[in-house]
């Protein structure tokens, strides 16, 4: 009887060890070697092909290294609603402690953010926040103000009876729509002499912007300004006319303050952008995640600032990117 009991205990111990080895890793907060709680956070990026989205994803990964109690897993939404939605569903199923969503299209991701909240997972939306998700927090910037600081300057800079082209972000995206609305109210409504000779949705994409700009320069001998809802599209449009003397002196405006944009401003190729600092967003996102995960706060909604970057202060932002390793 004693021998049978020993054999039974041995079998039980082996089964327990096997169960421990085969149990899923994604099972919520765990602990480190000191028994401290370590939280698992899924960051669902809009895409990694857009320069700003890639900047933000990298900044979040680097900021997470400062937190011993947080592990970040970054997932690429590939600028696809269906891909993003599947990634959010998988993060819910995998029982992450928190999910940060950078939506491709806020309306398309809204119900999935609501599912995460309903599952008891801390949910944060960012760049752009998804409005109306009860129980979710947000870290963002004010897109209307981001465009307004450019439009205010353009009122004086863009010449009378100018021809301009406009490059827009994805329809339904909070930042894309609010920036375009800001340009309308703060510039176009005040400057009826200005003619829009081309306006297209380039989806934040540099290559798409280049394609549209190639068409516009063929159809128009005079384009005085590029008005883009982000730096990536502005940079694409500028690439088309970079060596074309017919468009020398063209003004151009963007949003984000990417490394590429500040170098273009430093060269005198791009006129102005407003900073949407991925570094500041990442700092705020990790601080927000930590406060929510540890129970220090239960709801956080904040915006970062939108300072202007132009030839007067561009060296400051070149140095910012150099310190972060984005400019060598």
PDB file of C-alpha atoms in Angstrom:
ATOM      1  CA  UNK A   1       0.000   0.000   0.000  1.00  0.00           C
ATOM      2  CA  UNK A   2       2.840   2.323   0.909  1.00  0.00           C
ATOM      3  CA  UNK A   3       4.595   1.555  -2.397  1.00  0.00           C
ATOM      4  CA  UNK A   4       1.417   2.338  -4.390  1.00  0.00           C
ATOM      5  CA  UNK A   5       1.042   5.639  -2.548  1.00  0.00           C
ATOM      6  CA  UNK A   6       4.602   6.676  -3.445  1.00  0.00           C
ATOM      7  CA  UNK A   7       4.007   5.798  -7.129  1.00  0.00           C
ATOM      8  CA  UNK A   8       0.738   7.783  -7.125  1.00  0.00           C
ATOM      9  CA  UNK A   9       2.420  10.821  -5.598  1.00  0.00           C
ATOM     10  CA  UNK A  10       5.210  10.621  -8.185  1.00  0.00           C
ATOM     11  CA  UNK A  11       2.688  10.491 -11.049  1.00  0.00           C
ATOM     12  CA  UNK A  12       0.786  13.430  -9.575  1.00  0.00           C
ATOM     13  CA  UNK A  13       3.995  15.456  -9.309  1.00  0.00           C
ATOM     14  CA  UNK A  14       4.953  14.711 -12.937  1.00  0.00           C
ATOM     15  CA  UNK A  15       1.465  15.690 -14.172  1.00  0.00           C
ATOM     16  CA  UNK A  16       1.673  18.963 -12.261  1.00  0.00           C
ATOM     17  CA  UNK A  17       5.067  19.701 -13.770  1.00  0.00           C
ATOM     18  CA  UNK A  18       3.786  18.972 -17.283  1.00  0.00           C
ATOM     19  CA  UNK A  19       0.750  21.183 -16.732  1.00  0.00           C
ATOM     20  CA  UNK A  20       3.025  23.993 -15.671  1.00  0.00           C
ATOM     21  CA  UNK A  21       5.180  23.600 -18.798  1.00  0.00           C
ATOM     22  CA  UNK A  22       2.261  23.486 -21.218  1.00  0.00           C
ATOM     23  CA  UNK A  23       0.031  26.195 -19.742  1.00  0.00           C
ATOM     24  CA  UNK A  24      -0.360  29.269 -21.971  1.00  0.00           C
ATOM     25  CA  UNK A  25       2.046  32.143 -21.359  1.00  0.00           C
ATOM     26  CA  UNK A  26      -0.651  34.723 -22.012  1.00  0.00           C
ATOM     27  CA  UNK A  27      -2.568  34.425 -18.783  1.00  0.00           C
ATOM     28  CA  UNK A  28      -2.559  37.917 -17.320  1.00  0.00           C
ATOM     29  CA  UNK A  29      -0.227  39.570 -14.848  1.00  0.00           C
ATOM     30  CA  UNK A  30       2.626  37.416 -13.656  1.00  0.00           C
ATOM     31  CA  UNK A  31       5.558  37.986 -11.369  1.00  0.00           C
ATOM     32  CA  UNK A  32       9.279  38.510 -11.638  1.00  0.00           C
ATOM     33  CA  UNK A  33      11.962  36.574  -9.732  1.00  0.00           C
ATOM     34  CA  UNK A  34      11.265  38.749  -6.686  1.00  0.00           C
ATOM     35  CA  UNK A  35       7.556  38.004  -6.742  1.00  0.00           C
ATOM     36  CA  UNK A  36       6.690  41.524  -7.916  1.00  0.00           C
ATOM     37  CA  UNK A  37       3.689  41.841 -10.257  1.00  0.00           C
ATOM     38  CA  UNK A  38       4.605  42.208 -13.929  1.00  0.00           C
ATOM     39  CA  UNK A  39       1.856  43.446 -16.246  1.00  0.00           C
ATOM     40  CA  UNK A  40       1.516  42.469 -19.889  1.00  0.00           C
ATOM     41  CA  UNK A  41       0.429  45.224 -22.266  1.00  0.00           C
ATOM     42  CA  UNK A  42      -0.514  44.799 -25.937  1.00  0.00           C
ATOM     43  CA  UNK A  43       0.141  47.802 -28.173  1.00  0.00           C
ATOM     44  CA  UNK A  44      -1.875  47.491 -31.395  1.00  0.00           C
ATOM     45  CA  UNK A  45      -0.246  49.942 -33.812  1.00  0.00           C
ATOM     46  CA  UNK A  46      -2.084  51.327 -36.816  1.00  0.00           C
ATOM     47  CA  UNK A  47       0.792  50.310 -39.097  1.00  0.00           C
ATOM     48  CA  UNK A  48       4.564  50.188 -39.157  1.00  0.00           C
ATOM     49  CA  UNK A  49       4.824  51.504 -42.738  1.00  0.00           C
ATOM     50  CA  UNK A  50       3.853  55.076 -41.789  1.00  0.00           C
ATOM     51  CA  UNK A  51       6.826  57.062 -40.460  1.00  0.00           C
ATOM     52  CA  UNK A  52       4.931  58.552 -37.515  1.00  0.00           C
ATOM     53  CA  UNK A  53       3.295  55.263 -36.512  1.00  0.00           C
ATOM     54  CA  UNK A  54       6.695  53.554 -36.640  1.00  0.00           C
ATOM     55  CA  UNK A  55       8.228  56.378 -34.580  1.00  0.00           C
ATOM     56  CA  UNK A  56       5.491  55.985 -31.960  1.00  0.00           C
ATOM     57  CA  UNK A  57       5.803  52.186 -31.792  1.00  0.00           C
ATOM     58  CA  UNK A  58       9.566  52.439 -31.321  1.00  0.00           C
ATOM     59  CA  UNK A  59       9.201  55.171 -28.699  1.00  0.00           C
ATOM     60  CA  UNK A  60       6.686  53.066 -26.741  1.00  0.00           C
ATOM     61  CA  UNK A  61       8.999  50.047 -26.780  1.00  0.00           C
ATOM     62  CA  UNK A  62      11.918  52.172 -25.551  1.00  0.00           C
ATOM     63  CA  UNK A  63       9.838  53.863 -22.844  1.00  0.00           C
ATOM     64  CA  UNK A  64       8.589  50.486 -21.597  1.00  0.00           C
ATOM     65  CA  UNK A  65      12.188  49.500 -20.865  1.00  0.00           C
ATOM     66  CA  UNK A  66      12.112  52.018 -18.012  1.00  0.00           C
ATOM     67  CA  UNK A  67       9.372  50.041 -16.226  1.00  0.00           C
ATOM     68  CA  UNK A  68      10.314  46.842 -14.408  1.00  0.00           C
ATOM     69  CA  UNK A  69       6.653  45.968 -13.934  1.00  0.00           C
ATOM     70  CA  UNK A  70       5.481  46.304 -17.570  1.00  0.00           C
ATOM     71  CA  UNK A  71       6.165  44.176 -20.639  1.00  0.00           C
ATOM     72  CA  UNK A  72       4.971  45.614 -23.988  1.00  0.00           C
ATOM     73  CA  UNK A  73       4.148  43.479 -27.019  1.00  0.00           C
ATOM     74  CA  UNK A  74       3.807  45.526 -30.235  1.00  0.00           C
ATOM     75  CA  UNK A  75       1.475  44.318 -32.997  1.00  0.00           C
ATOM     76  CA  UNK A  76       1.312  45.762 -36.525  1.00  0.00           C
ATOM     77  CA  UNK A  77      -2.197  46.564 -37.752  1.00  0.00           C
ATOM     78  CA  UNK A  78      -0.890  47.014 -41.323  1.00  0.00           C
ATOM     79  CA  UNK A  79      -3.279  49.930 -41.945  1.00  0.00           C
ATOM     80  CA  UNK A  80      -6.114  47.386 -42.117  1.00  0.00           C
ATOM     81  CA  UNK A  81      -9.302  47.514 -40.065  1.00  0.00           C
ATOM     82  CA  UNK A  82      -9.781  43.739 -40.219  1.00  0.00           C
ATOM     83  CA  UNK A  83      -6.179  43.098 -39.163  1.00  0.00           C
ATOM     84  CA  UNK A  84      -6.402  45.542 -36.274  1.00  0.00           C
ATOM     85  CA  UNK A  85      -9.720  44.164 -35.119  1.00  0.00           C
ATOM     86  CA  UNK A  86      -8.344  40.606 -35.149  1.00  0.00           C
ATOM     87  CA  UNK A  87      -5.295  41.726 -33.165  1.00  0.00           C
ATOM     88  CA  UNK A  88      -7.510  43.357 -30.535  1.00  0.00           C
ATOM     89  CA  UNK A  89      -9.651  40.205 -30.306  1.00  0.00           C
ATOM     90  CA  UNK A  90      -6.516  38.087 -29.906  1.00  0.00           C
ATOM     91  CA  UNK A  91      -5.205  40.392 -27.167  1.00  0.00           C
ATOM     92  CA  UNK A  92      -8.514  40.002 -25.319  1.00  0.00           C
ATOM     93  CA  UNK A  93      -8.420  36.212 -25.690  1.00  0.00           C
ATOM     94  CA  UNK A  94      -4.779  36.174 -24.571  1.00  0.00           C
ATOM     95  CA  UNK A  95      -5.835  37.951 -21.388  1.00  0.00           C
ATOM     96  CA  UNK A  96      -3.485  40.920 -21.561  1.00  0.00           C
ATOM     97  CA  UNK A  97      -3.674  43.229 -18.555  1.00  0.00           C
ATOM     98  CA  UNK A  98      -3.952  46.307 -20.773  1.00  0.00           C
ATOM     99  CA  UNK A  99      -4.456  47.031 -24.470  1.00  0.00           C
ATOM    100  CA  UNK A 100      -3.331  50.283 -26.104  1.00  0.00           C
ATOM    101  CA  UNK A 101      -5.004  50.895 -29.468  1.00  0.00           C
ATOM    102  CA  UNK A 102      -3.764  53.300 -32.142  1.00  0.00           C
ATOM    103  CA  UNK A 103      -6.811  52.985 -34.413  1.00  0.00           C
ATOM    104  CA  UNK A 104      -6.711  52.821 -38.172  1.00  0.00           C
ATOM    105  CA  UNK A 105     -10.333  53.957 -38.199  1.00  0.00           C
ATOM    106  CA  UNK A 106     -11.852  54.851 -34.840  1.00  0.00           C
ATOM    107  CA  UNK A 107     -15.378  53.807 -35.753  1.00  0.00           C
ATOM    108  CA  UNK A 108     -14.198  50.438 -37.051  1.00  0.00           C
ATOM    109  CA  UNK A 109     -12.217  49.720 -33.880  1.00  0.00           C
ATOM    110  CA  UNK A 110     -14.730  51.180 -31.425  1.00  0.00           C
ATOM    111  CA  UNK A 111     -16.756  48.017 -30.772  1.00  0.00           C
ATOM    112  CA  UNK A 112     -13.536  46.031 -30.258  1.00  0.00           C
ATOM    113  CA  UNK A 113     -12.275  48.576 -27.732  1.00  0.00           C
ATOM    114  CA  UNK A 114     -15.641  48.206 -25.990  1.00  0.00           C
ATOM    115  CA  UNK A 115     -15.168  44.417 -25.944  1.00  0.00           C
ATOM    116  CA  UNK A 116     -11.808  44.888 -24.230  1.00  0.00           C
ATOM    117  CA  UNK A 117     -13.381  47.104 -21.568  1.00  0.00           C
ATOM    118  CA  UNK A 118     -16.207  44.600 -21.087  1.00  0.00           C
ATOM    119  CA  UNK A 119     -13.602  41.859 -20.580  1.00  0.00           C
ATOM    120  CA  UNK A 120     -12.171  43.820 -17.667  1.00  0.00           C
ATOM    121  CA  UNK A 121      -9.001  44.772 -19.549  1.00  0.00           C
ATOM    122  CA  UNK A 122      -7.576  48.268 -19.115  1.00  0.00           C
ATOM    123  CA  UNK A 123      -8.073  49.925 -22.497  1.00  0.00           C
ATOM    124  CA  UNK A 124      -6.301  53.052 -23.744  1.00  0.00           C
ATOM    125  CA  UNK A 125      -6.814  54.659 -27.158  1.00  0.00           C
ATOM    126  CA  UNK A 126      -4.222  56.942 -28.693  1.00  0.00           C
ATOM    127  CA  UNK A 127      -3.379  58.888 -31.843  1.00  0.00           C
ATOM    128  CA  UNK A 128      -6.310  59.233 -32.289  1.00  0.00           C
ATOM    129  CA  UNK A 129      -8.494  58.594 -29.256  1.00  0.00           C
ATOM    130  CA  UNK A 130     -11.740  56.769 -29.926  1.00  0.00           C
ATOM    131  CA  UNK A 131     -14.586  58.877 -28.602  1.00  0.00           C
ATOM    132  CA  UNK A 132     -17.450  57.401 -26.622  1.00  0.00           C
ATOM    133  CA  UNK A 133     -15.871  54.195 -25.310  1.00  0.00           C
ATOM    134  CA  UNK A 134     -17.163  54.076 -21.751  1.00  0.00           C
ATOM    135  CA  UNK A 135     -14.501  52.906 -19.325  1.00  0.00           C
ATOM    136  CA  UNK A 136     -11.547  53.491 -21.688  1.00  0.00           C
ATOM    137  CA  UNK A 137      -8.798  56.048 -21.112  1.00  0.00           C
ATOM    138  CA  UNK A 138      -6.956  58.065 -23.771  1.00  0.00           C
ATOM    139  CA  UNK A 139      -3.658  59.771 -24.506  1.00  0.00           C
ATOM    140  CA  UNK A 140      -3.694  61.998 -27.554  1.00  0.00           C
ATOM    141  CA  UNK A 141      -3.127  65.450 -29.020  1.00  0.00           C
ATOM    142  CA  UNK A 142      -5.595  68.082 -30.239  1.00  0.00           C
ATOM    143  CA  UNK A 143      -5.683  67.701 -34.045  1.00  0.00           C
ATOM    144  CA  UNK A 144      -7.649  70.923 -34.564  1.00  0.00           C
ATOM    145  CA  UNK A 145      -4.934  72.889 -32.762  1.00  0.00           C
ATOM    146  CA  UNK A 146      -2.180  71.019 -34.622  1.00  0.00           C
ATOM    147  CA  UNK A 147      -3.544  72.294 -37.917  1.00  0.00           C
ATOM    148  CA  UNK A 148      -4.541  75.726 -36.622  1.00  0.00           C
ATOM    149  CA  UNK A 149      -0.985  76.708 -35.671  1.00  0.00           C
ATOM    150  CA  UNK A 150      -0.017  76.086 -39.304  1.00  0.00           C
ATOM    151  CA  UNK A 151      -3.102  77.746 -40.766  1.00  0.00           C
ATOM    152  CA  UNK A 152      -2.519  80.892 -38.683  1.00  0.00           C
ATOM    153  CA  UNK A 153       0.928  81.310 -40.243  1.00  0.00           C
ATOM    154  CA  UNK A 154      -0.258  80.357 -43.732  1.00  0.00           C
ATOM    155  CA  UNK A 155      -2.766  83.206 -43.668  1.00  0.00           C
ATOM    156  CA  UNK A 156       0.178  85.593 -44.000  1.00  0.00           C
ATOM    157  CA  UNK A 157       2.625  83.384 -45.908  1.00  0.00           C
ATOM    158  CA  UNK A 158       0.519  82.076 -48.791  1.00  0.00           C
ATOM    159  CA  UNK A 159       0.303  84.729 -51.550  1.00  0.00           C
ATOM    160  CA  UNK A 160      -2.866  86.282 -52.916  1.00  0.00           C
ATOM    161  CA  UNK A 161      -4.771  84.247 -55.520  1.00  0.00           C
ATOM    162  CA  UNK A 162      -2.604  81.218 -54.758  1.00  0.00           C
ATOM    163  CA  UNK A 163      -3.122  77.709 -56.077  1.00  0.00           C
ATOM    164  CA  UNK A 164      -2.763  75.027 -53.405  1.00  0.00           C
ATOM    165  CA  UNK A 165      -3.075  71.255 -53.126  1.00  0.00           C
ATOM    166  CA  UNK A 166      -4.435  69.395 -50.107  1.00  0.00           C
ATOM    167  CA  UNK A 167      -3.479  65.910 -48.921  1.00  0.00           C
ATOM    168  CA  UNK A 168      -5.825  64.259 -46.441  1.00  0.00           C
ATOM    169  CA  UNK A 169      -5.645  61.332 -44.059  1.00  0.00           C
ATOM    170  CA  UNK A 170      -8.074  58.394 -43.945  1.00  0.00           C
ATOM    171  CA  UNK A 171     -11.768  59.385 -43.832  1.00  0.00           C
ATOM    172  CA  UNK A 172     -13.334  58.739 -40.450  1.00  0.00           C
ATOM    173  CA  UNK A 173     -10.008  59.128 -38.670  1.00  0.00           C
ATOM    174  CA  UNK A 174     -10.432  61.697 -35.885  1.00  0.00           C
ATOM    175  CA  UNK A 175      -7.091  63.393 -36.544  1.00  0.00           C
ATOM    176  CA  UNK A 176      -7.517  63.435 -40.319  1.00  0.00           C
ATOM    177  CA  UNK A 177     -11.005  64.923 -40.175  1.00  0.00           C
ATOM    178  CA  UNK A 178     -10.290  67.465 -37.421  1.00  0.00           C
ATOM    179  CA  UNK A 179      -7.127  68.776 -39.112  1.00  0.00           C
ATOM    180  CA  UNK A 180      -8.955  69.260 -42.408  1.00  0.00           C
ATOM    181  CA  UNK A 181     -11.819  70.977 -40.602  1.00  0.00           C
ATOM    182  CA  UNK A 182      -9.337  73.278 -38.898  1.00  0.00           C
ATOM    183  CA  UNK A 183      -7.717  74.275 -42.202  1.00  0.00           C
ATOM    184  CA  UNK A 184     -11.162  75.013 -43.613  1.00  0.00           C
ATOM    185  CA  UNK A 185     -12.271  77.242 -40.751  1.00  0.00           C
ATOM    186  CA  UNK A 186      -8.936  78.842 -39.909  1.00  0.00           C
ATOM    187  CA  UNK A 187      -7.613  79.364 -43.440  1.00  0.00           C
ATOM    188  CA  UNK A 188      -9.824  78.652 -46.450  1.00  0.00           C
ATOM    189  CA  UNK A 189     -12.908  80.415 -45.057  1.00  0.00           C
ATOM    190  CA  UNK A 190     -10.701  83.458 -44.356  1.00  0.00           C
ATOM    191  CA  UNK A 191      -8.862  83.346 -47.689  1.00  0.00           C
ATOM    192  CA  UNK A 192     -11.498  82.956 -50.449  1.00  0.00           C
ATOM    193  CA  UNK A 193      -8.902  84.117 -52.985  1.00  0.00           C
ATOM    194  CA  UNK A 194      -7.027  80.816 -52.622  1.00  0.00           C
ATOM    195  CA  UNK A 195      -7.932  78.033 -55.085  1.00  0.00           C
ATOM    196  CA  UNK A 196      -7.629  74.341 -54.284  1.00  0.00           C
ATOM    197  CA  UNK A 197      -6.425  72.803 -57.576  1.00  0.00           C
ATOM    198  CA  UNK A 198      -6.101  69.307 -56.145  1.00  0.00           C
ATOM    199  CA  UNK A 199      -7.384  67.528 -53.042  1.00  0.00           C
ATOM    200  CA  UNK A 200      -7.116  63.815 -52.381  1.00  0.00           C
ATOM    201  CA  UNK A 201      -7.058  61.232 -49.584  1.00  0.00           C
ATOM    202  CA  UNK A 202      -3.503  59.865 -49.388  1.00  0.00           C
ATOM    203  CA  UNK A 203      -4.077  57.876 -46.167  1.00  0.00           C
ATOM    204  CA  UNK A 204      -1.006  59.315 -44.373  1.00  0.00           C
ATOM    205  CA  UNK A 205       1.053  57.522 -47.065  1.00  0.00           C
ATOM    206  CA  UNK A 206       4.137  59.023 -48.731  1.00  0.00           C
ATOM    207  CA  UNK A 207       3.868  56.991 -51.936  1.00  0.00           C
ATOM    208  CA  UNK A 208       0.205  57.844 -52.420  1.00  0.00           C
ATOM    209  CA  UNK A 209       1.003  61.522 -51.936  1.00  0.00           C
ATOM    210  CA  UNK A 210       3.753  61.301 -54.565  1.00  0.00           C
ATOM    211  CA  UNK A 211       1.340  59.770 -57.060  1.00  0.00           C
ATOM    212  CA  UNK A 212      -1.200  62.556 -56.588  1.00  0.00           C
ATOM    213  CA  UNK A 213       1.461  65.258 -56.737  1.00  0.00           C
ATOM    214  CA  UNK A 214       2.801  63.887 -60.031  1.00  0.00           C
ATOM    215  CA  UNK A 215      -0.678  64.301 -61.504  1.00  0.00           C
ATOM    216  CA  UNK A 216      -1.116  67.797 -60.100  1.00  0.00           C
ATOM    217  CA  UNK A 217       2.177  69.193 -61.396  1.00  0.00           C
ATOM    218  CA  UNK A 218       1.326  67.927 -64.866  1.00  0.00           C
ATOM    219  CA  UNK A 219      -2.055  69.650 -64.760  1.00  0.00           C
ATOM    220  CA  UNK A 220      -0.943  72.912 -63.107  1.00  0.00           C
ATOM    221  CA  UNK A 221       1.964  75.142 -64.056  1.00  0.00           C
ATOM    222  CA  UNK A 222       1.583  77.017 -60.772  1.00  0.00           C
ATOM    223  CA  UNK A 223       1.181  75.481 -57.299  1.00  0.00           C
ATOM    224  CA  UNK A 224       2.040  77.805 -54.432  1.00  0.00           C
ATOM    225  CA  UNK A 225       1.589  75.546 -51.429  1.00  0.00           C
ATOM    226  CA  UNK A 226       1.170  71.963 -50.240  1.00  0.00           C
ATOM    227  CA  UNK A 227      -1.213  71.628 -47.311  1.00  0.00           C
ATOM    228  CA  UNK A 228      -0.834  68.150 -45.851  1.00  0.00           C
ATOM    229  CA  UNK A 229      -2.496  66.653 -42.804  1.00  0.00           C
ATOM    230  CA  UNK A 230       0.767  64.921 -41.847  1.00  0.00           C
ATOM    231  CA  UNK A 231       4.500  65.157 -42.560  1.00  0.00           C
ATOM    232  CA  UNK A 232       4.707  61.880 -44.425  1.00  0.00           C
ATOM    233  CA  UNK A 233       2.355  63.082 -47.171  1.00  0.00           C
ATOM    234  CA  UNK A 234       4.035  66.501 -47.309  1.00  0.00           C
ATOM    235  CA  UNK A 235       7.425  64.828 -47.748  1.00  0.00           C
ATOM    236  CA  UNK A 236       6.075  62.647 -50.552  1.00  0.00           C
ATOM    237  CA  UNK A 237       4.642  65.615 -52.429  1.00  0.00           C
ATOM    238  CA  UNK A 238       7.854  67.607 -51.987  1.00  0.00           C
ATOM    239  CA  UNK A 239       9.909  64.735 -53.384  1.00  0.00           C
ATOM    240  CA  UNK A 240       8.109  65.100 -56.704  1.00  0.00           C
ATOM    241  CA  UNK A 241       9.065  68.777 -57.158  1.00  0.00           C
ATOM    242  CA  UNK A 242      12.390  68.760 -55.335  1.00  0.00           C
ATOM    243  CA  UNK A 243      14.489  69.308 -58.494  1.00  0.00           C
ATOM    244  CA  UNK A 244      11.860  71.149 -60.538  1.00  0.00           C
ATOM    245  CA  UNK A 245      12.729  74.847 -60.839  1.00  0.00           C
ATOM    246  CA  UNK A 246       9.144  75.603 -61.928  1.00  0.00           C
ATOM    247  CA  UNK A 247       8.025  74.954 -58.363  1.00  0.00           C
ATOM    248  CA  UNK A 248      10.942  76.510 -56.498  1.00  0.00           C
ATOM    249  CA  UNK A 249       9.878  78.342 -53.364  1.00  0.00           C
ATOM    250  CA  UNK A 250       6.707  76.298 -52.892  1.00  0.00           C
ATOM    251  CA  UNK A 251       5.371  76.483 -49.333  1.00  0.00           C
ATOM    252  CA  UNK A 252       4.496  73.290 -47.479  1.00  0.00           C
ATOM    253  CA  UNK A 253       2.869  72.442 -44.173  1.00  0.00           C
ATOM    254  CA  UNK A 254       2.523  69.202 -42.208  1.00  0.00           C
ATOM    255  CA  UNK A 255       1.919  67.747 -38.754  1.00  0.00           C
ATOM    256  CA  UNK A 256       4.037  65.397 -36.617  1.00  0.00           C
ATOM    257  CA  UNK A 257       7.583  66.747 -36.498  1.00  0.00           C
ATOM    258  CA  UNK A 258       9.139  63.533 -37.783  1.00  0.00           C
ATOM    259  CA  UNK A 259      12.896  63.272 -38.229  1.00  0.00           C
ATOM    260  CA  UNK A 260      12.451  63.523 -41.998  1.00  0.00           C
ATOM    261  CA  UNK A 261      10.328  66.666 -41.692  1.00  0.00           C
ATOM    262  CA  UNK A 262      12.742  68.530 -39.427  1.00  0.00           C
ATOM    263  CA  UNK A 263      15.595  67.746 -41.815  1.00  0.00           C
ATOM    264  CA  UNK A 264      13.521  69.084 -44.719  1.00  0.00           C
ATOM    265  CA  UNK A 265      12.826  72.258 -42.737  1.00  0.00           C
ATOM    266  CA  UNK A 266      16.516  72.545 -41.892  1.00  0.00           C
ATOM    267  CA  UNK A 267      17.302  72.297 -45.640  1.00  0.00           C
ATOM    268  CA  UNK A 268      14.750  74.989 -46.441  1.00  0.00           C
ATOM    269  CA  UNK A 269      12.624  72.550 -48.457  1.00  0.00           C
ATOM    270  CA  UNK A 270       9.649  72.345 -46.085  1.00  0.00           C
ATOM    271  CA  UNK A 271       8.069  75.429 -44.514  1.00  0.00           C
ATOM    272  CA  UNK A 272       6.574  74.367 -41.207  1.00  0.00           C
ATOM    273  CA  UNK A 273       5.093  71.548 -39.187  1.00  0.00           C
ATOM    274  CA  UNK A 274       3.549  71.212 -35.748  1.00  0.00           C
ATOM    275  CA  UNK A 275       5.054  68.711 -33.369  1.00  0.00           C
ATOM    276  CA  UNK A 276       3.114  65.660 -32.342  1.00  0.00           C
ATOM    277  CA  UNK A 277       5.882  64.183 -30.274  1.00  0.00           C
ATOM    278  CA  UNK A 278       5.911  60.395 -30.267  1.00  0.00           C
ATOM    279  CA  UNK A 279       8.357  60.656 -27.374  1.00  0.00           C
ATOM    280  CA  UNK A 280       5.849  62.661 -25.319  1.00  0.00           C
ATOM    281  CA  UNK A 281       3.017  60.324 -26.292  1.00  0.00           C
ATOM    282  CA  UNK A 282       5.076  57.276 -25.311  1.00  0.00           C
ATOM    283  CA  UNK A 283       6.024  58.821 -21.965  1.00  0.00           C
ATOM    284  CA  UNK A 284       2.387  59.647 -21.233  1.00  0.00           C
ATOM    285  CA  UNK A 285       1.144  56.248 -22.421  1.00  0.00           C
ATOM    286  CA  UNK A 286       3.473  54.275 -20.171  1.00  0.00           C
ATOM    287  CA  UNK A 287       2.813  56.558 -17.206  1.00  0.00           C
ATOM    288  CA  UNK A 288      -0.929  56.223 -17.822  1.00  0.00           C
ATOM    289  CA  UNK A 289      -0.678  52.443 -18.179  1.00  0.00           C
ATOM    290  CA  UNK A 290       1.303  52.163 -14.949  1.00  0.00           C
ATOM    291  CA  UNK A 291      -1.153  54.306 -12.982  1.00  0.00           C
ATOM    292  CA  UNK A 292      -4.167  52.373 -14.267  1.00  0.00           C
ATOM    293  CA  UNK A 293      -2.596  48.949 -13.831  1.00  0.00           C
ATOM    294  CA  UNK A 294      -1.470  49.629 -10.272  1.00  0.00           C
ATOM    295  CA  UNK A 295      -4.797  51.210  -9.330  1.00  0.00           C
ATOM    296  CA  UNK A 296      -3.335  54.638  -8.636  1.00  0.00           C
ATOM    297  CA  UNK A 297      -6.006  56.054 -10.975  1.00  0.00           C
ATOM    298  CA  UNK A 298      -9.064  54.622 -12.698  1.00  0.00           C
ATOM    299  CA  UNK A 299      -9.570  57.012 -15.625  1.00  0.00           C
ATOM    300  CA  UNK A 300      -7.085  59.218 -17.488  1.00  0.00           C
ATOM    301  CA  UNK A 301      -7.677  61.408 -20.558  1.00  0.00           C
ATOM    302  CA  UNK A 302      -4.845  63.754 -21.532  1.00  0.00           C
ATOM    303  CA  UNK A 303      -3.483  65.661 -24.550  1.00  0.00           C
ATOM    304  CA  UNK A 304       0.104  66.584 -25.341  1.00  0.00           C
ATOM    305  CA  UNK A 305       1.098  70.022 -26.700  1.00  0.00           C
ATOM    306  CA  UNK A 306       1.536  70.995 -30.387  1.00  0.00           C
ATOM    307  CA  UNK A 307       4.470  73.422 -30.717  1.00  0.00           C
ATOM    308  CA  UNK A 308       5.378  74.826 -34.131  1.00  0.00           C
ATOM    309  CA  UNK A 309       8.602  73.779 -35.871  1.00  0.00           C
ATOM    310  CA  UNK A 310      10.018  76.155 -38.473  1.00  0.00           C
ATOM    311  CA  UNK A 311      13.356  77.582 -39.611  1.00  0.00           C
ATOM    312  CA  UNK A 312      13.606  79.679 -36.437  1.00  0.00           C
ATOM    313  CA  UNK A 313      13.712  76.737 -34.036  1.00  0.00           C
ATOM    314  CA  UNK A 314      14.348  73.650 -36.176  1.00  0.00           C
ATOM    315  CA  UNK A 315      17.834  73.021 -34.745  1.00  0.00           C
ATOM    316  CA  UNK A 316      16.250  72.311 -31.355  1.00  0.00           C
ATOM    317  CA  UNK A 317      14.180  69.517 -32.873  1.00  0.00           C
ATOM    318  CA  UNK A 318      17.030  68.129 -34.941  1.00  0.00           C
ATOM    319  CA  UNK A 319      18.885  67.745 -31.651  1.00  0.00           C
ATOM    320  CA  UNK A 320      15.813  66.121 -30.078  1.00  0.00           C
ATOM    321  CA  UNK A 321      15.837  63.441 -32.761  1.00  0.00           C
ATOM    322  CA  UNK A 322      19.604  63.036 -32.520  1.00  0.00           C
ATOM    323  CA  UNK A 323      19.389  62.389 -28.780  1.00  0.00           C
ATOM    324  CA  UNK A 324      16.763  59.721 -29.466  1.00  0.00           C
ATOM    325  CA  UNK A 325      18.873  58.142 -32.205  1.00  0.00           C
ATOM    326  CA  UNK A 326      16.412  58.947 -35.019  1.00  0.00           C
ATOM    327  CA  UNK A 327      18.980  61.221 -36.725  1.00  0.00           C
ATOM    328  CA  UNK A 328      22.600  60.104 -36.852  1.00  0.00           C
TER     329      UNK A 328
END
